[in-house]
Amino acid sequence: QTEWREDLKKFTRRAGGEGKPCVFLFSDTQIKAESFVEDINNLLNSGEVPNMFPYDERAAVLEQCRTLSKKEGLALDSAVELWNYFVDK
């Protein structure tokens, strides 16, 4: 479960925090726990997995998004705006 969540964090940070195109390829034979399906469902429905990032990691993600959004010419200041930017990516 921990390894799954860490891989999911890396994937979402690469897509949302670094702005790199990513493909999530997952087959039914890879389901080791029901929580995997719940996480994928959350990712597909809302763009995020609730409580996946602890506060310190979330702050780092927001800072990554601030840098990336500025490069794109966006002026995002609030944590909510930056998190929405991350989720939309």
PDB file of C-alpha atoms in Angstrom:
ATOM      1  CA  GLN A   1       0.000   0.000   0.000  1.00  0.00           C
ATOM      2  CA  THR A   2       2.777   2.462   0.909  1.00  0.00           C
ATOM      3  CA  GLU A   3       4.717   1.703  -2.277  1.00  0.00           C
ATOM      4  CA  TRP A   4       1.512   2.211  -4.304  1.00  0.00           C
ATOM      5  CA  ARG A   5       0.885   5.617  -2.740  1.00  0.00           C
ATOM      6  CA  GLU A   6       4.507   6.692  -3.260  1.00  0.00           C
ATOM      7  CA  ASP A   7       4.326   5.710  -6.937  1.00  0.00           C
ATOM      8  CA  LEU A   8       1.041   7.583  -7.276  1.00  0.00           C
ATOM      9  CA  LYS A   9       2.616  10.664  -5.689  1.00  0.00           C
ATOM     10  CA  LYS A  10       5.537  10.528  -8.130  1.00  0.00           C
ATOM     11  CA  PHE A  11       3.129  10.185 -11.039  1.00  0.00           C
ATOM     12  CA  THR A  12       0.920  13.108 -10.006  1.00  0.00           C
ATOM     13  CA  ARG A  13       3.892  15.342  -9.192  1.00  0.00           C
ATOM     14  CA  ARG A  14       5.409  14.646 -12.579  1.00  0.00           C
ATOM     15  CA  ALA A  15       2.149  15.475 -14.370  1.00  0.00           C
ATOM     16  CA  GLY A  16       0.925  18.356 -12.192  1.00  0.00           C
ATOM     17  CA  GLY A  17       4.060  19.742 -10.607  1.00  0.00           C
ATOM     18  CA  GLU A  18       6.445  19.402 -13.524  1.00  0.00           C
ATOM     19  CA  GLY A  19       3.867  19.749 -16.309  1.00  0.00           C
ATOM     20  CA  LYS A  20       5.136  16.670 -18.127  1.00  0.00           C
ATOM     21  CA  PRO A  21       2.760  14.530 -20.180  1.00  0.00           C
ATOM     22  CA  CYS A  22       2.115  11.215 -18.452  1.00  0.00           C
ATOM     23  CA  VAL A  23       0.219   8.018 -19.165  1.00  0.00           C
ATOM     24  CA  PHE A  24      -1.267   5.950 -16.365  1.00  0.00           C
ATOM     25  CA  LEU A  25      -1.476   2.347 -17.538  1.00  0.00           C
ATOM     26  CA  PHE A  26      -3.051  -0.052 -15.079  1.00  0.00           C
ATOM     27  CA  SER A  27      -4.553  -3.498 -15.633  1.00  0.00           C
ATOM     28  CA  ASP A  28      -6.953  -5.439 -13.436  1.00  0.00           C
ATOM     29  CA  THR A  29      -4.242  -7.999 -12.672  1.00  0.00           C
ATOM     30  CA  GLN A  30      -2.286  -5.291 -10.830  1.00  0.00           C
ATOM     31  CA  ILE A  31      -4.993  -4.689  -8.242  1.00  0.00           C
ATOM     32  CA  LYS A  32      -3.522  -5.873  -4.956  1.00  0.00           C
ATOM     33  CA  ALA A  33      -5.995  -4.119  -2.662  1.00  0.00           C
ATOM     34  CA  GLU A  34      -9.412  -2.520  -2.956  1.00  0.00           C
ATOM     35  CA  SER A  35      -7.847   0.792  -1.965  1.00  0.00           C
ATOM     36  CA  PHE A  36      -6.044   0.816  -5.345  1.00  0.00           C
ATOM     37  CA  VAL A  37      -9.426   0.942  -7.095  1.00  0.00           C
ATOM     38  CA  GLU A  38     -10.623   3.674  -4.733  1.00  0.00           C
ATOM     39  CA  ASP A  39      -7.512   5.767  -5.417  1.00  0.00           C
ATOM     40  CA  ILE A  40      -7.874   5.366  -9.191  1.00  0.00           C
ATOM     41  CA  ASN A  41     -11.571   6.217  -8.968  1.00  0.00           C
ATOM     42  CA  ASN A  42     -10.775   9.393  -7.008  1.00  0.00           C
ATOM     43  CA  LEU A  43      -8.053  10.346  -9.480  1.00  0.00           C
ATOM     44  CA  LEU A  44     -10.382   9.896 -12.442  1.00  0.00           C
ATOM     45  CA  ASN A  45     -13.364  11.640 -10.851  1.00  0.00           C
ATOM     46  CA  SER A  46     -11.743  14.595  -9.113  1.00  0.00           C
ATOM     47  CA  GLY A  47      -8.137  14.663 -10.326  1.00  0.00           C
ATOM     48  CA  GLU A  48      -6.708  13.942  -6.895  1.00  0.00           C
ATOM     49  CA  VAL A  49      -6.521  11.338  -4.162  1.00  0.00           C
ATOM     50  CA  PRO A  50      -7.694  12.844  -0.857  1.00  0.00           C
ATOM     51  CA  ASN A  51      -5.034  13.149   1.851  1.00  0.00           C
ATOM     52  CA  MET A  52      -2.324  11.661  -0.340  1.00  0.00           C
ATOM     53  CA  PHE A  53       0.132  14.476   0.364  1.00  0.00           C
ATOM     54  CA  PRO A  54       1.012  15.371   3.967  1.00  0.00           C
ATOM     55  CA  TYR A  55       1.252  19.106   4.706  1.00  0.00           C
ATOM     56  CA  ASP A  56       5.013  19.429   4.082  1.00  0.00           C
ATOM     57  CA  GLU A  57       4.843  17.574   0.758  1.00  0.00           C
ATOM     58  CA  ARG A  58       1.759  19.549  -0.268  1.00  0.00           C
ATOM     59  CA  ALA A  59       3.640  22.807   0.372  1.00  0.00           C
ATOM     60  CA  ALA A  60       6.453  21.576  -1.901  1.00  0.00           C
ATOM     61  CA  VAL A  61       3.913  20.707  -4.626  1.00  0.00           C
ATOM     62  CA  LEU A  62       2.369  24.170  -4.378  1.00  0.00           C
ATOM     63  CA  GLU A  63       5.782  25.789  -4.727  1.00  0.00           C
ATOM     64  CA  GLN A  64       6.491  23.645  -7.800  1.00  0.00           C
ATOM     65  CA  CYS A  65       3.167  24.778  -9.266  1.00  0.00           C
ATOM     66  CA  ARG A  66       3.892  28.415  -8.484  1.00  0.00           C
ATOM     67  CA  THR A  67       7.134  28.204 -10.483  1.00  0.00           C
ATOM     68  CA  LEU A  68       5.538  26.335 -13.384  1.00  0.00           C
ATOM     69  CA  SER A  69       2.486  28.604 -13.551  1.00  0.00           C
ATOM     70  CA  LYS A  70       4.691  31.709 -13.628  1.00  0.00           C
ATOM     71  CA  LYS A  71       6.570  30.241 -16.605  1.00  0.00           C
ATOM     72  CA  GLU A  72       3.186  29.909 -18.314  1.00  0.00           C
ATOM     73  CA  GLY A  73       2.378  33.547 -17.552  1.00  0.00           C
ATOM     74  CA  LEU A  74      -0.227  32.840 -14.881  1.00  0.00           C
ATOM     75  CA  ALA A  75      -0.410  34.869 -11.673  1.00  0.00           C
ATOM     76  CA  LEU A  76      -1.611  32.307  -9.143  1.00  0.00           C
ATOM     77  CA  ASP A  77      -1.151  33.372  -5.542  1.00  0.00           C
ATOM     78  CA  SER A  78      -3.432  31.473  -3.198  1.00  0.00           C
ATOM     79  CA  ALA A  79      -2.927  27.878  -2.128  1.00  0.00           C
ATOM     80  CA  VAL A  80      -6.369  27.023  -3.534  1.00  0.00           C
ATOM     81  CA  GLU A  81      -5.486  28.435  -6.962  1.00  0.00           C
ATOM     82  CA  LEU A  82      -2.169  26.583  -7.007  1.00  0.00           C
ATOM     83  CA  TRP A  83      -3.744  23.302  -5.890  1.00  0.00           C
ATOM     84  CA  ASN A  84      -6.436  23.611  -8.578  1.00  0.00           C
ATOM     85  CA  TYR A  85      -3.666  24.222 -11.115  1.00  0.00           C
ATOM     86  CA  PHE A  86      -1.941  21.043  -9.929  1.00  0.00           C
ATOM     87  CA  VAL A  87      -5.147  18.985 -10.131  1.00  0.00           C
ATOM     88  CA  ASP A  88      -6.021  20.339 -13.583  1.00  0.00           C
ATOM     89  CA  LYS A  89      -2.645  19.316 -14.960  1.00  0.00           C
TER      90      LYS A  89
END
